[in-house]
Amino acid sequence: GETIQGVSGQVVAHLQQALNEAGEARTPRALLRSAGLASAALVVGVAVLWMIGRLHRIVAARLIAAAEQQVAKSKIAGEIELLRAFRIRDFEKRVATTSMVGLDFLVVYWMLTFSLRQFPYTRPWGESLRGFIFDTVQSLGLGMVNALPGLFTVAVIFLITRILVRAVAVWFRAIEQGHISPRWIFPETAQPTRRLLTGLLWLFAIVVSYPYLPGSQTDAFKGLSVFLGLMVSFGSSGLVSQIMSGFTITYSRALRLGDFVKIGDVEGTVIHLGVLSTKLKTPFGEDITIPNAVVVAQTTTDYSRSGDTVGVFTPTSVTIGYDAPWRQVHALLLKAAERTAGLRREPKPQVIQAGLEDFYVKYTLLVCLERQESKPYILDALHANIQDLFNEYGVQIMSPNYVFDPAAPKMVPKKDWFAAPAAPDDSSRGGNR
């Protein structure tokens, strides 16, 4: 669409501008005038910077005074209000400082561009700087205006998703509280199912709103998405294993909060069922964190699932020689159970002969505990009562190993039961002896 006349006119205008600026560069009067204007701009700019700094100090002083008054009032109201007042003061100071720094930048930028445009040799730099800031502001403004429809669509998608998430939360909380009883979900699996469904809803919302996000079609945005995807792919093998194990534990209903369980060699009360790990609190007050993959791979024993109804038997064994009447041993073990506090009377304690070994008989006493989380302490009292009764009736316990009959029975006489430093009224074991 170009013509000879149009192109020649542009060339003439450019040449005329070049001749004018070349002549200006060789004219001392023009150079002095340009230097005077640049100096005036520098003086004006410095004065404006000084005024901005003074204004900043005045504003900061007033903000500090207002914050001190608020702090003085907050000391009476309480510590929470005091902390809030400090946060408000810091926020106001940051806003004021940021605003002043922005104004300083604009003033310095104006001084630089104005001074560069006064001299022929630096005029292209000044004009390019002025055009740069105008073009940048214009492109940012147009980009923001063009992004408004997409942002509005994203806001609508997230609003609808939030409404759905709240409706799902209300429905699942009703299941947790027992107000609703659907056949396909149990109360103990309602909470993890709610979290899973909530996550899926938000993930779906992100996928749907992705095309409407500003810059989502640019190569930089796509490259960042690919980079994040590679990071997740390479680093999520163990994470996915833990998450899937958590789903297995949850939906198999193997564990519940508050159950006293044994996972591998660890016994404790379940205090947390997470997506990645399960936490137990042992009877000794320890918090044990077990990865869900380890929980799935090991045998889990739940002592609380039927402990409130049928009862779960806890075994403890002793080995007694063949010369002791087995009926007497049965009676002594049952009597020790009667003396021990913390044992349930129903179902009743039982004694079984677990094995006829080479040198002795292995007797196992089965008892039900009232509180499984107190198992170590109840068994401690039970073992103490067993020792006292067997010593009292002259029955020798053959554990741990028995090779030949000793010259004298290995028993503690009753007169030595409370040898120093034990006291006659020692009740540290918790049993009735």
Coordinates of C-alpha atoms in Angstrom, one line a residue:
G1 CA 0.0 0.0 0.0
E2 CA 3.0 2.3 -0.1
T3 CA 3.4 5.0 -2.7
I4 CA 6.3 6.9 -4.1
Q5 CA 5.0 10.2 -2.7
G6 CA 4.3 8.8 0.8
V7 CA 7.8 7.1 1.1
S8 CA 9.6 10.2 -0.3
G9 CA 7.7 12.4 2.2
Q10 CA 8.8 10.2 5.1
V11 CA 12.4 10.2 3.9
V12 CA 12.4 14.0 3.6
A13 CA 10.9 14.4 7.1
H14 CA 13.5 12.1 8.6
L15 CA 16.3 13.9 6.8
Q16 CA 15.0 17.3 7.9
Q17 CA 14.9 16.0 11.5
A18 CA 18.4 14.7 11.2
L19 CA 19.7 18.0 9.8
N20 CA 17.9 20.0 12.4
E21 CA 19.3 17.9 15.3
A22 CA 22.8 18.0 13.7
G23 CA 22.6 21.8 13.5
E24 CA 21.3 21.9 17.1
A25 CA 24.2 19.8 18.3
R26 CA 26.6 22.3 16.8
T27 CA 24.9 25.4 18.2
P28 CA 26.2 26.4 21.7
R29 CA 23.1 28.4 22.4
A30 CA 20.9 25.4 21.9
L31 CA 23.2 23.2 24.0
L32 CA 23.2 25.8 26.8
R33 CA 19.4 26.0 26.7
S34 CA 19.1 22.2 26.8
A35 CA 21.6 22.1 29.8
G36 CA 19.5 24.8 31.6
L37 CA 16.3 22.8 31.1
A38 CA 17.9 19.6 32.3
S39 CA 19.3 21.4 35.4
A40 CA 15.9 22.9 36.1
A41 CA 14.3 19.4 35.8
L42 CA 17.0 18.0 38.2
V43 CA 16.3 20.8 40.7
V44 CA 12.5 20.3 40.5
G45 CA 12.9 16.5 40.8
V46 CA 15.1 16.8 43.8
A47 CA 12.6 19.2 45.4
V48 CA 9.8 16.8 44.7
L49 CA 11.7 13.9 46.2
W50 CA 12.4 15.9 49.3
M51 CA 8.7 16.8 49.7
I52 CA 7.8 13.1 49.2
G53 CA 10.3 12.1 51.9
R54 CA 9.0 14.7 54.3
L55 CA 5.4 13.7 53.6
H56 CA 6.4 10.1 54.3
R57 CA 7.9 11.0 57.7
I58 CA 4.7 13.0 58.5
V59 CA 2.4 10.1 57.5
A60 CA 4.6 7.6 59.4
A61 CA 4.5 9.7 62.5
R62 CA 0.7 10.0 62.4
L63 CA 0.4 6.3 61.8
I64 CA 2.6 5.5 64.8
A65 CA 0.7 7.9 67.0
A66 CA -2.6 6.4 66.0
A67 CA -1.2 2.9 66.5
E68 CA 0.1 3.8 70.0
Q69 CA -3.4 5.0 70.9
Q70 CA -4.8 1.8 69.6
V71 CA -2.2 -0.2 71.5
A72 CA -3.0 1.7 74.7
K73 CA -6.7 0.8 74.3
S74 CA -5.9 -2.8 73.4
K75 CA -3.9 -3.4 76.6
I76 CA -7.2 -3.0 78.4
A77 CA -9.1 -5.1 75.9
G78 CA -6.7 -8.1 75.9
E79 CA -3.7 -9.6 74.3
I80 CA -5.6 -10.6 71.1
E81 CA -6.5 -7.0 70.4
L82 CA -3.0 -5.9 71.2
L83 CA -1.6 -8.3 68.6
R84 CA -4.1 -7.1 66.1
A85 CA -3.1 -3.5 66.7
F86 CA 0.5 -4.3 66.0
R87 CA -0.3 -6.1 62.8
I88 CA -2.5 -3.2 61.6
R89 CA 0.4 -0.7 62.4
D90 CA 2.9 -2.8 60.4
F91 CA 0.5 -3.1 57.5
E92 CA -0.1 0.6 57.4
K93 CA 3.6 1.3 57.5
R94 CA 4.3 -1.1 54.6
V95 CA 1.5 0.5 52.5
A96 CA 2.8 4.0 53.1
T97 CA 6.4 3.0 52.4
T98 CA 5.4 1.2 49.2
S99 CA 3.4 4.2 48.0
M100 CA 6.3 6.6 48.6
V101 CA 8.8 4.3 46.9
G102 CA 6.5 4.2 43.8
L103 CA 6.3 8.0 43.8
D104 CA 10.0 8.3 44.0
F105 CA 10.5 6.0 41.1
L106 CA 8.1 8.0 38.9
V107 CA 9.9 11.2 39.7
V108 CA 13.3 9.8 39.0
Y109 CA 12.0 8.3 35.7
W110 CA 10.5 11.6 34.7
M111 CA 13.8 13.5 35.4
L112 CA 15.8 10.9 33.4
T113 CA 13.6 10.9 30.3
F114 CA 13.2 14.7 30.3
S115 CA 16.9 15.3 30.6
L116 CA 17.8 12.8 27.9
R117 CA 15.3 14.4 25.5
Q118 CA 16.9 17.8 25.8
F119 CA 20.1 16.8 24.0
P120 CA 20.2 15.7 20.3
Y121 CA 22.6 12.7 21.0
T122 CA 20.6 11.3 23.9
R123 CA 17.1 12.3 22.6
P124 CA 16.4 8.8 21.1
W125 CA 17.0 7.2 24.5
G126 CA 14.7 9.6 26.2
E127 CA 12.0 9.1 23.6
S128 CA 12.3 5.3 23.8
L129 CA 12.1 5.4 27.6
R130 CA 9.0 7.6 27.5
G131 CA 7.4 5.4 24.9
F132 CA 8.3 2.3 26.9
I133 CA 6.5 3.3 30.0
F134 CA 3.4 4.5 28.0
D135 CA 3.4 1.3 25.9
T136 CA 3.8 -0.8 29.1
V137 CA 0.9 0.9 30.9
Q138 CA -1.2 0.7 27.8
S139 CA -0.5 -3.0 27.3
L140 CA -1.1 -3.8 30.9
G141 CA -4.4 -1.9 30.9
L142 CA -5.6 -3.5 27.7
G143 CA -4.5 -6.9 29.0
M144 CA -6.5 -6.4 32.2
V145 CA -9.6 -5.3 30.3
N146 CA -9.3 -8.2 27.9
A147 CA -8.9 -10.6 30.9
L148 CA -12.1 -9.4 32.7
P149 CA -14.5 -11.8 30.8
G150 CA -12.3 -14.8 31.5
L151 CA -11.9 -13.8 35.2
F152 CA -15.6 -13.4 35.5
T153 CA -16.1 -16.9 34.1
V154 CA -13.5 -18.3 36.5
A155 CA -15.3 -16.6 39.4
V156 CA -18.6 -18.0 38.4
I157 CA -17.1 -21.5 38.1
F158 CA -15.5 -21.3 41.6
L159 CA -18.7 -19.9 43.1
I160 CA -20.7 -22.8 41.8
T161 CA -18.1 -25.2 43.0
R162 CA -18.1 -23.6 46.5
I163 CA -21.9 -24.0 46.7
L164 CA -21.6 -27.7 45.7
V165 CA -18.8 -28.3 48.2
R166 CA -20.9 -26.8 51.0
A167 CA -23.9 -28.9 50.0
V168 CA -21.7 -32.1 50.0
A169 CA -20.2 -31.1 53.4
V170 CA -23.7 -30.7 55.0
W171 CA -24.9 -34.1 53.6
F172 CA -21.8 -36.0 54.8
R173 CA -21.8 -34.3 58.2
A174 CA -25.4 -35.5 58.6
I175 CA -24.1 -39.1 57.8
E176 CA -21.3 -38.7 60.4
Q177 CA -23.8 -37.6 63.1
G178 CA -26.2 -40.4 62.3
H179 CA -29.1 -38.3 60.9
I180 CA -28.9 -40.0 57.5
S181 CA -28.0 -43.7 57.0
P182 CA -27.4 -44.5 53.3
R183 CA -26.6 -48.2 52.5
W184 CA -23.5 -47.5 50.5
I185 CA -21.5 -45.5 53.0
F186 CA -20.8 -45.9 56.7
P187 CA -20.4 -43.1 59.3
E188 CA -16.7 -43.8 59.9
T189 CA -16.0 -43.5 56.1
A190 CA -18.1 -40.4 55.6
Q191 CA -15.4 -37.9 56.6
P192 CA -12.7 -39.2 54.2
T193 CA -15.2 -39.6 51.4
R194 CA -16.3 -36.0 51.9
R195 CA -12.7 -34.9 51.7
L196 CA -12.1 -37.0 48.6
L197 CA -15.2 -35.7 46.8
T198 CA -14.4 -32.1 47.8
G199 CA -10.9 -32.5 46.3
L200 CA -12.3 -34.0 43.1
L201 CA -14.8 -31.1 42.8
W202 CA -12.1 -28.5 43.2
L203 CA -9.8 -30.3 40.7
F204 CA -12.6 -30.4 38.2
A205 CA -13.2 -26.7 38.7
I206 CA -9.5 -26.0 38.1
V207 CA -9.6 -28.1 34.9
V208 CA -12.7 -26.3 33.6
S209 CA -11.5 -22.8 34.4
Y210 CA -8.0 -23.3 33.1
P211 CA -8.7 -22.1 29.5
Y212 CA -10.2 -18.9 30.9
L213 CA -7.2 -17.9 33.0
P214 CA -5.2 -15.0 31.7
G215 CA -2.1 -16.2 29.9
S216 CA -3.1 -19.9 30.0
Q217 CA -2.5 -20.1 26.2
T218 CA 1.0 -18.7 26.3
D219 CA 4.1 -20.8 25.9
A220 CA 5.4 -19.8 29.3
F221 CA 2.3 -20.9 31.1
K222 CA 2.3 -24.2 29.2
G223 CA 6.0 -24.8 30.0
L224 CA 5.3 -24.2 33.7
S225 CA 2.4 -26.7 33.6
V226 CA 4.6 -29.3 31.9
F227 CA 7.4 -28.7 34.5
L228 CA 5.0 -29.1 37.4
G229 CA 3.6 -32.3 35.8
L230 CA 7.1 -33.8 35.5
M231 CA 7.9 -32.9 39.1
V232 CA 4.7 -34.6 40.3
S233 CA 5.3 -37.7 38.0
F234 CA 8.9 -38.2 39.2
G235 CA 8.3 -37.6 42.9
S236 CA 4.8 -39.0 43.5
S237 CA 5.5 -42.8 43.3
G238 CA 5.8 -43.2 47.0
L239 CA 3.2 -40.5 47.7
V240 CA 0.6 -42.3 45.5
S241 CA 1.4 -45.6 47.3
Q242 CA 0.7 -44.0 50.7
I243 CA -2.5 -42.4 49.5
M244 CA -3.8 -45.6 48.0
S245 CA -2.9 -47.4 51.3
G246 CA -4.8 -44.8 53.2
F247 CA -7.9 -45.4 51.0
T248 CA -7.5 -49.1 51.7
I249 CA -7.5 -48.6 55.4
T250 CA -10.4 -46.2 55.3
Y251 CA -12.8 -48.1 53.1
S252 CA -11.9 -51.5 54.5
R253 CA -12.9 -50.1 57.9
A254 CA -9.9 -51.8 59.4
L255 CA -9.3 -48.9 61.9
R256 CA -11.4 -46.3 63.7
L257 CA -10.5 -43.3 65.8
G258 CA -10.3 -44.3 69.4
D259 CA -9.6 -48.0 68.8
F260 CA -6.8 -49.7 70.8
V261 CA -4.9 -51.6 68.2
K262 CA -1.6 -53.4 67.6
I263 CA 0.2 -52.8 64.3
G264 CA 3.2 -54.9 64.0
D265 CA 5.0 -54.5 67.3
V266 CA 3.3 -51.2 68.3
E267 CA 0.3 -51.0 70.5
G268 CA -1.7 -47.9 71.1
T269 CA -4.9 -45.9 70.6
V270 CA -5.7 -44.5 67.1
I271 CA -5.7 -40.7 67.3
H272 CA -5.4 -39.9 63.6
L273 CA -6.3 -41.5 60.3
G274 CA -4.6 -39.4 57.6
V275 CA -4.2 -39.7 53.9
L276 CA -0.5 -40.5 54.3
S277 CA 0.0 -41.9 57.8
T278 CA -1.7 -43.3 60.9
K279 CA -0.9 -42.0 64.4
L280 CA -1.1 -44.1 67.6
K281 CA -0.7 -43.0 71.2
T282 CA 0.9 -45.7 73.3
P283 CA 0.0 -46.3 76.9
F284 CA 3.3 -44.7 77.8
G285 CA 2.2 -41.4 76.2
E286 CA 4.3 -41.8 73.0
D287 CA 3.0 -40.5 69.6
I288 CA 3.9 -43.1 66.9
T289 CA 3.5 -42.2 63.3
I290 CA 3.2 -45.2 60.9
P291 CA 3.1 -44.7 57.1
N292 CA -0.1 -46.2 55.6
A293 CA 1.8 -48.5 53.3
V294 CA 3.4 -50.0 56.4
V295 CA 0.0 -50.4 58.1
V296 CA -1.4 -52.2 55.1
A297 CA 1.7 -54.5 54.8
Q298 CA 1.6 -55.6 58.5
T299 CA -0.9 -57.5 60.6
T300 CA -3.3 -55.3 62.6
T301 CA -5.1 -56.4 65.7
D302 CA -8.0 -54.4 66.9
Y303 CA -8.8 -54.9 70.6
S304 CA -11.7 -52.4 70.7
R305 CA -13.9 -53.5 67.8
S306 CA -15.7 -56.2 69.9
G307 CA -14.2 -55.3 73.3
D308 CA -17.4 -53.5 74.4
T309 CA -19.7 -56.5 73.7
V310 CA -18.2 -60.0 73.5
G311 CA -14.8 -59.1 75.0
V312 CA -11.3 -59.6 73.9
F313 CA -9.1 -61.9 75.9
T314 CA -5.6 -60.9 76.8
P315 CA -3.2 -63.8 77.5
T316 CA -0.4 -64.2 80.1
S317 CA 1.5 -67.4 80.6
V318 CA 3.4 -69.2 83.4
T319 CA 5.3 -72.5 83.4
I320 CA 4.8 -74.8 86.4
G321 CA 6.5 -78.2 87.1
Y322 CA 4.6 -81.5 86.7
D323 CA 4.8 -82.1 90.4
A324 CA 2.3 -79.2 91.0
P325 CA -1.4 -80.3 90.8
W326 CA -2.9 -78.6 87.7
R327 CA -6.2 -77.9 89.5
Q328 CA -4.3 -75.9 92.1
V329 CA -2.5 -74.0 89.5
H330 CA -5.8 -73.2 87.8
A331 CA -7.3 -72.0 91.1
L332 CA -4.2 -69.8 91.9
L333 CA -4.3 -68.1 88.5
L334 CA -8.1 -67.4 88.8
K335 CA -7.6 -66.1 92.3
A336 CA -4.9 -63.8 91.1
A337 CA -7.3 -62.5 88.4
E338 CA -10.0 -61.9 91.1
R339 CA -7.5 -59.8 93.1
T340 CA -6.5 -57.6 90.2
A341 CA -8.3 -54.4 89.6
G342 CA -9.2 -53.4 86.0
L343 CA -10.3 -56.8 84.8
R344 CA -13.8 -57.5 83.6
R345 CA -15.9 -60.1 85.4
E346 CA -17.8 -61.0 82.3
P347 CA -16.6 -62.9 80.4
K348 CA -15.0 -64.7 83.2
P349 CA -11.2 -65.3 83.3
Q350 CA -10.1 -68.7 81.9
V351 CA -7.1 -70.9 82.3
I352 CA -5.9 -73.3 79.6
Q353 CA -3.0 -75.6 79.5
A354 CA -1.2 -74.3 76.4
G355 CA 1.4 -77.0 76.2
L356 CA 3.0 -80.0 77.9
E357 CA 6.6 -79.2 77.5
D358 CA 9.7 -81.4 78.3
F359 CA 10.1 -80.2 81.9
Y360 CA 7.0 -78.2 82.8
V361 CA 3.4 -77.4 81.9
K362 CA 2.6 -74.1 80.2
Y363 CA -0.5 -72.5 81.7
T364 CA -2.1 -69.5 80.0
L365 CA -4.5 -67.2 81.9
L366 CA -7.0 -65.4 79.6
V367 CA -8.5 -62.2 81.0
C368 CA -10.6 -59.3 79.6
L369 CA -9.5 -55.8 80.4
E370 CA -11.8 -53.0 81.2
R371 CA -9.6 -50.4 79.4
Q372 CA -7.2 -51.7 76.8
E373 CA -5.1 -48.6 76.8
S374 CA -4.1 -49.5 80.4
K375 CA -2.9 -52.9 79.4
P376 CA 0.7 -52.6 80.6
Y377 CA -0.3 -51.4 84.1
I378 CA -3.1 -54.0 84.6
L379 CA -0.8 -56.8 83.5
D380 CA 1.8 -55.5 85.9
A381 CA -0.7 -55.8 88.8
L382 CA -1.8 -59.2 87.6
H383 CA 1.8 -60.5 87.4
A384 CA 2.5 -59.2 90.9
N385 CA -0.6 -61.0 92.3
I386 CA 0.4 -64.2 90.6
Q387 CA 3.8 -64.1 92.2
D388 CA 2.4 -63.4 95.6
L389 CA -0.1 -66.2 95.5
F390 CA 2.3 -68.8 94.1
N391 CA 4.8 -67.9 96.8
E392 CA 2.1 -68.0 99.5
Y393 CA 1.0 -71.5 98.5
G394 CA 4.5 -72.9 97.8
V395 CA 4.2 -73.4 94.1
Q396 CA 7.4 -72.9 92.2
I397 CA 7.3 -71.0 88.9
M398 CA 9.7 -72.7 86.5
S399 CA 10.2 -69.9 84.0
P400 CA 12.3 -69.0 82.1
N401 CA 14.2 -72.3 81.8
Y402 CA 14.2 -75.5 83.8
V403 CA 17.0 -78.1 83.6
F404 CA 17.0 -80.0 87.0
D405 CA 15.3 -79.8 90.4
P406 CA 17.1 -77.3 92.7
A407 CA 18.1 -78.2 96.2
A408 CA 15.4 -75.9 97.6
P409 CA 12.3 -74.5 95.9
K410 CA 12.8 -71.2 94.2
M411 CA 10.2 -69.2 96.1
V412 CA 10.1 -66.0 98.2
P413 CA 8.9 -66.6 101.8
K414 CA 6.0 -64.5 102.9
K415 CA 8.2 -62.8 105.6
D416 CA 10.4 -61.4 102.8
W417 CA 7.6 -60.0 100.6
F418 CA 8.1 -56.5 101.8
A419 CA 11.9 -56.4 102.2
A420 CA 13.5 -53.0 102.2
P421 CA 12.9 -50.6 100.6
A422 CA 9.3 -51.9 100.0
A423 CA 6.7 -50.8 102.6
P424 CA 4.1 -53.2 104.1
D425 CA 1.3 -51.0 102.7
D426 CA 2.9 -50.8 99.2
S427 CA 0.1 -50.5 96.7
S428 CA 2.1 -49.4 93.7
R429 CA 1.0 -52.4 91.6
G430 CA -2.7 -51.5 91.9
G431 CA -3.9 -55.0 92.9
N432 CA -5.5 -56.2 96.1
R433 CA -3.1 -58.5 97.8

